[in-house]
Coordinates of C-alpha atoms and ligand atoms in Angstrom, one line a residue:
M4 CA 30.9 -7.1 12.3
V5 CA 27.4 -5.7 12.2
F6 CA 26.7 -2.0 12.8
V7 CA 23.2 -0.9 13.9
P8 CA 21.6 2.4 15.0
S9 CA 22.8 3.0 18.6
K10 CA 22.5 5.5 21.4
E11 CA 25.8 6.7 22.7
S12 CA 26.2 9.5 25.3
D13 CA 24.1 12.3 23.9
T14 CA 24.0 11.2 20.3
T15 CA 23.0 8.4 18.0
K16 CA 25.2 6.7 15.5
M17 CA 25.9 3.4 13.7
A18 CA 27.8 1.3 16.3
R19 CA 28.9 -2.3 16.6
W20 CA 26.0 -4.6 17.4
E21 CA 26.4 -7.2 20.2
G22 CA 23.8 -9.4 18.6
E23 CA 20.9 -9.1 21.0
D24 CA 19.3 -5.7 21.4
T25 CA 16.8 -4.8 18.7
S26 CA 15.2 -1.9 20.6
F27 CA 16.7 0.6 18.1
L28 CA 13.8 -0.4 15.8
D29 CA 11.5 1.4 18.3
W30 CA 13.2 4.8 18.3
Y31 CA 15.2 5.0 15.1
R32 CA 14.3 7.6 12.5
N33 CA 17.9 8.4 11.4
T34 CA 21.1 8.7 13.4
V35 CA 22.6 12.1 14.3
M36 CA 26.1 10.9 13.2
S37 CA 25.9 9.6 9.6
P38 CA 27.1 6.1 8.7
K39 CA 30.1 7.6 6.9
A40 CA 32.1 7.1 10.1
S41 CA 31.9 3.3 9.5
L42 CA 33.8 3.8 6.2
L43 CA 35.8 7.0 6.9
P44 CA 36.5 7.1 10.6
S45 CA 36.8 10.5 12.2
L46 CA 40.3 9.6 13.3
E47 CA 42.4 7.0 11.5
E48 CA 46.0 5.9 11.7
M49 CA 47.6 5.8 8.2
F50 CA 51.0 4.4 9.1
R51 CA 53.8 4.5 11.7
F52 CA 57.3 5.5 11.0
Q53 CA 60.7 5.3 12.6
K54 CA 63.7 7.3 11.8
D55 CA 66.6 4.9 11.1
K56 CA 69.9 6.8 10.5
G57 CA 69.2 8.8 7.4
S58 CA 66.0 7.1 6.3
Y59 CA 62.6 6.1 7.6
Q60 CA 61.1 2.7 8.1
L61 CA 57.3 2.6 7.5
E62 CA 54.8 0.2 9.1
L63 CA 51.3 0.1 7.7
P64 CA 48.4 -0.7 9.9
A65 CA 47.1 -4.3 9.6
S66 CA 44.5 -4.3 6.9
D67 CA 40.9 -4.9 8.1
R68 CA 39.7 -8.0 6.3
Q69 CA 36.6 -8.4 8.4
K70 CA 33.3 -8.3 6.7
H71 CA 31.1 -5.4 7.8
L72 CA 27.4 -5.0 7.5
I73 CA 25.6 -1.7 8.1
F74 CA 22.1 -2.6 9.1
A75 CA 19.1 -0.3 8.6
I76 CA 20.9 2.4 6.7
R77 CA 18.4 4.9 5.3
P78 CA 18.2 5.3 1.5
C79 CA 19.6 8.9 1.7
D80 CA 22.6 7.7 3.6
A81 CA 23.1 4.8 1.1
S82 CA 23.1 7.4 -1.7
A83 CA 25.8 9.3 0.3
V84 CA 27.9 6.1 0.3
A85 CA 27.6 6.0 -3.5
I86 CA 28.9 9.6 -3.6
L87 CA 31.8 8.7 -1.2
D88 CA 32.6 5.7 -3.5
M89 CA 33.1 8.1 -6.4
T90 CA 35.1 10.5 -4.4
F91 CA 37.6 8.0 -3.1
K92 CA 38.0 6.1 -6.4
D93 CA 38.5 9.2 -8.6
G94 CA 42.0 9.8 -9.9
Y95 CA 43.8 8.9 -6.6
E96 CA 42.4 5.7 -5.1
D97 CA 42.2 5.8 -1.4
P98 CA 43.2 2.4 -0.1
Y99 CA 41.9 3.0 3.4
Y100 CA 38.4 3.8 2.4
L101 CA 38.3 1.3 -0.5
S102 CA 39.5 -1.7 1.5
R103 CA 36.8 -1.1 4.1
R104 CA 34.1 -0.4 1.5
K105 CA 35.0 -3.6 -0.5
N106 CA 34.1 -5.6 2.6
T107 CA 30.9 -3.7 3.5
L108 CA 27.4 -4.8 2.8
L109 CA 24.5 -2.2 3.1
V110 CA 21.1 -3.4 4.3
G111 CA 18.7 -0.5 3.8
L112 CA 15.6 0.1 5.8
G113 CA 12.9 2.2 4.1
C114 CA 12.0 5.4 5.9
T115 CA 8.4 5.4 7.2
N116 CA 8.7 8.5 9.4
P117 CA 10.9 11.1 7.6
Y118 CA 11.7 14.4 9.4
E119 CA 10.3 17.7 8.4
S120 CA 13.8 18.7 7.3
C121 CA 14.2 15.8 4.8
F122 CA 14.1 16.6 1.1
C123 CA 15.5 13.4 -0.6
T124 CA 12.7 13.5 -3.2
S125 CA 14.1 16.7 -4.6
L126 CA 17.4 14.9 -5.3
G127 CA 16.3 12.0 -7.3
S128 CA 15.8 9.6 -4.4
N129 CA 12.9 8.6 -2.1
P130 CA 12.3 7.1 1.3
F131 CA 12.4 3.6 -0.1
D132 CA 15.0 4.0 -2.8
S133 CA 16.9 0.7 -3.1
A134 CA 19.4 1.9 -5.7
N135 CA 22.4 2.0 -3.5
V136 CA 21.9 -0.9 -1.0
D137 CA 22.6 -4.6 -1.2
I138 CA 19.4 -5.6 0.5
M139 CA 16.3 -3.5 1.1
L140 CA 13.9 -3.9 4.0
S141 CA 10.4 -2.5 4.2
D142 CA 8.6 -2.5 7.5
I143 CA 5.1 -3.6 6.7
G144 CA 3.7 -3.9 10.3
D145 CA 4.5 -7.1 12.1
E146 CA 7.0 -8.2 9.4
F147 CA 9.7 -6.9 7.1
L148 CA 9.5 -7.4 3.4
I149 CA 13.1 -8.3 2.3
E150 CA 14.4 -7.7 -1.2
G151 CA 17.8 -8.7 -2.5
V152 CA 19.2 -5.9 -4.7
T153 CA 22.8 -6.9 -5.6
E154 CA 24.2 -10.4 -6.1
A155 CA 25.9 -10.1 -2.7
G156 CA 22.6 -9.2 -1.1
K157 CA 20.8 -12.1 -2.8
E158 CA 23.5 -14.5 -1.7
L159 CA 23.2 -13.4 1.9
I160 CA 19.4 -13.8 1.8
A161 CA 19.8 -17.3 0.3
R162 CA 22.0 -18.2 3.3
T163 CA 19.6 -16.8 5.9
G164 CA 17.2 -19.3 7.5
G165 CA 13.7 -18.7 8.8
L166 CA 12.5 -16.5 5.9
E167 CA 9.1 -16.9 4.3
E168 CA 8.0 -16.1 0.7
A169 CA 6.2 -12.8 0.5
T170 CA 2.6 -13.0 -0.4
E171 CA 0.6 -10.7 -2.8
A172 CA -0.9 -9.2 0.4
D173 CA 2.6 -8.4 1.7
D174 CA 3.5 -6.7 -1.6
A175 CA 0.3 -4.7 -1.5
R176 CA 1.0 -3.6 2.1
A177 CA 4.6 -2.6 1.2
K178 CA 3.2 -0.5 -1.7
E179 CA 0.9 1.3 0.7
V180 CA 3.6 1.9 3.2
R181 CA 5.9 3.3 0.5
E182 CA 3.3 5.6 -0.9
A183 CA 2.4 6.9 2.5
S184 CA 6.1 7.7 3.2
Y185 CA 6.6 9.6 -0.1
R186 CA 3.6 11.8 0.8
K187 CA 5.3 12.7 4.1
V188 CA 8.4 14.3 2.4
N189 CA 7.0 17.8 1.9
R190 CA 10.1 19.9 1.8
R191 CA 11.2 20.5 -1.8
I192 CA 13.9 22.4 -3.7
D193 CA 14.2 23.1 -7.3
T194 CA 17.7 22.0 -8.6
K195 CA 17.1 22.8 -12.2
D196 CA 20.1 24.8 -13.5
I197 CA 21.4 25.2 -10.0
G198 CA 25.0 24.8 -11.1
E199 CA 24.7 27.6 -13.6
K200 CA 22.8 29.8 -11.2
L201 CA 25.5 29.4 -8.6
L202 CA 28.2 30.1 -11.1
A203 CA 26.5 33.3 -12.1
C204 CA 26.3 34.6 -8.6
F205 CA 29.7 33.3 -7.4
E206 CA 31.0 36.9 -7.0
N207 CA 27.8 38.3 -5.6
E208 CA 29.2 39.3 -2.2
D209 CA 26.0 40.9 -1.0
Y210 CA 24.1 37.7 -1.6
W211 CA 26.6 35.5 0.1
E212 CA 27.1 37.8 3.1
K213 CA 23.4 37.7 3.8
I214 CA 23.3 33.9 3.4
A215 CA 26.3 33.5 5.8
A216 CA 25.2 36.1 8.3
K217 CA 24.0 33.8 11.1
C218 CA 26.5 31.0 10.6
I219 CA 28.9 30.7 13.5
S220 CA 31.4 28.5 11.7
C221 CA 31.0 25.6 14.1
G222 CA 31.4 23.0 11.4
I223 CA 28.6 20.8 12.7
C224 CA 26.8 20.7 9.4
T225 CA 29.9 19.4 7.6
L226 CA 31.0 16.9 10.2
L227 CA 27.5 15.3 10.3
C228 CA 27.0 15.5 6.6
P229 CA 27.1 12.0 5.1
T230 CA 28.8 13.3 1.9
C231 CA 31.4 15.7 3.3
Y232 CA 34.8 14.0 3.3
C233 CA 37.5 16.6 3.9
F234 CA 40.2 15.5 6.2
D235 CA 43.4 16.8 7.7
I236 CA 46.7 14.9 8.0
N237 CA 49.0 15.2 10.9
D238 CA 52.1 13.5 12.3
E239 CA 52.6 12.8 16.0
L240 CA 56.2 12.4 16.9
V241 CA 58.0 11.1 20.0
K242 CA 61.7 11.1 19.5
Q243 CA 62.5 9.0 16.5
R244 CA 59.1 7.3 16.2
G245 CA 55.9 8.7 14.9
T246 CA 52.4 8.1 13.6
R247 CA 50.7 9.7 10.7
F248 CA 46.9 10.0 11.1
R249 CA 44.1 11.7 9.4
S250 CA 41.1 13.3 11.0
W251 CA 37.9 14.9 9.7
D252 CA 38.2 18.6 8.9
S253 CA 35.6 21.2 7.8
C254 CA 35.6 23.9 5.2
A255 CA 33.5 25.9 7.7
F256 CA 36.5 26.4 10.0
P257 CA 38.5 29.6 9.7
I258 CA 41.7 27.5 10.1
Y259 CA 40.8 25.0 7.4
T260 CA 43.6 24.5 4.8
K261 CA 45.8 26.8 6.8
M262 CA 49.0 25.4 5.3
P263 CA 52.1 27.4 4.5
M264 CA 49.9 30.3 3.4
E265 CA 46.7 31.6 5.1
N266 CA 43.3 30.1 4.6
P267 CA 42.2 31.4 1.1
R268 CA 38.7 31.6 2.5
E269 CA 39.2 34.0 5.4
E270 CA 35.8 35.6 5.3
K271 CA 32.9 33.5 6.6
W272 CA 30.8 34.1 3.5
H273 CA 33.7 32.6 1.4
R274 CA 33.4 29.4 3.5
V275 CA 29.7 29.2 3.4
R276 CA 29.8 29.8 -0.4
Q277 CA 32.3 27.0 -0.7
K278 CA 30.1 24.5 1.2
V279 CA 27.1 25.3 -1.0
C280 CA 28.9 25.5 -4.3
H281 CA 31.0 22.4 -3.6
K282 CA 27.8 20.3 -3.2
Y283 CA 25.6 21.9 -5.9
E284 CA 28.1 23.3 -8.5
F285 CA 31.6 21.9 -8.3
Y286 CA 30.8 18.2 -7.5
P287 CA 28.2 17.9 -10.2
M288 CA 30.7 19.4 -12.6
N289 CA 33.3 16.7 -11.8
F290 CA 31.0 13.7 -11.1
G291 CA 27.7 14.5 -12.6
V292 CA 25.7 14.3 -9.4
I293 CA 24.8 16.8 -6.6
A294 CA 26.7 15.9 -3.5
C295 CA 23.7 16.4 -1.2
T296 CA 21.2 13.6 -0.6
G297 CA 18.6 15.7 1.2
C298 CA 19.1 13.9 4.5
G299 CA 18.4 17.1 6.3
R300 CA 20.9 16.7 9.1
C301 CA 22.5 20.1 8.5
I302 CA 19.1 21.7 8.9
R303 CA 18.0 19.7 12.0
L304 CA 21.2 20.0 13.9
C305 CA 22.6 23.5 13.0
P306 CA 22.6 25.5 16.3
V307 CA 21.5 28.7 14.5
N308 CA 18.9 27.1 12.1
W309 CA 20.9 27.8 9.0
D310 CA 19.0 26.0 6.2
I311 CA 20.6 24.8 3.0
T312 CA 17.2 24.5 1.3
Q313 CA 16.4 28.2 1.9
T314 CA 19.8 29.0 0.3
I315 CA 19.2 26.9 -2.8
E316 CA 15.8 28.3 -3.2
S317 CA 17.1 31.9 -2.9
V318 CA 20.0 31.7 -5.4
P319 CA 19.2 34.5 -7.9
A320 CA 18.0 33.5 -11.3
K321 CA 20.6 33.9 -14.1
A322 CA 20.7 37.4 -15.5
Ligands
SF4_1 S1 26.1 24.0 11.6 FE1 25.2 26.0 11.1 S2 26.4 27.5 12.3 FE2 27.6 25.6 12.2 S3 28.9 25.9 10.4 FE3 27.1 24.8 9.7 S4 25.7 26.4 9.0 FE4 27.3 27.4 10.2
SF4_2 S1 24.2 19.0 2.8 FE1 22.8 18.7 4.5 S2 21.0 17.7 3.6 FE2 22.7 17.6 2.1 S3 23.6 15.5 2.5 FE3 24.8 17.1 3.7 S4 23.8 17.1 5.7 FE4 22.4 16.1 4.3

């Protein structure tokens, strides 16, 4: 099953390709919905159960053994998949995510027209970063330069007919295209010591209240973010039968984690602080990397123009 950038209703997302239409190559910059939905669906059945006298019979969903290929994923979103890989392998291994991921190949497409809101170069990546894909494509005009990155990617290229060896002129053209793209990413943040700075201002209520003032807790930034992975688990019951499913959740919502107790982050500034600190302080503490790729979706698509780069740039220096 191949996923390509697609228009659907009022949005764009990676959706199943029917094997004909390549018009997405004309309009695609990046999708509104991130490719995480192909690996972590917004709604997913975990298992069904039936009450049988005093016990329960469980029925697991048929495992998806199909091979998936996500075509034209941008380097920032491929870095996000690498972050999700760490998340879902750490301590507890998530079988739903991992079985899908194991069968998924990523074909990256270098980004020649980044948005003003993109800042991947501040986070150790760039518009042609091939570190997290299996195959990398560079649009060099009338042709694509194709590079196998992983063994699986090289194997697929070897099995693909109709390809021509790249010439020196093709390589030179690809270099020009890449360099021109790097120059287009002008938004920058300084992440040096950001974890320590956030730790030092964690209790600075005045600062976080100002930062959170215009947020309306809609959750869009987290639902569209390629690295956000929070989910909620619910049971749906009809008489003795039921289904357990999980669905995306957002730390921006006032009802997030409202379990037996109240949400421990009742104030909006607590929730905004959580979103920022999770990405730039807690995740790096646990995994050694910042859980933000600079894809810029949360800036482009926030209804009130809340901007994570302004927040990171305004964190007070350590006292
Ligand atoms: S998209 Fe904007 S308004 Fe909505 S929760 Fe995120 S920061 Fe707040
Ligand atoms: S926090 Fe914003 S810029 Fe960073 S990965 Fe998420 S959506 Fe992209």
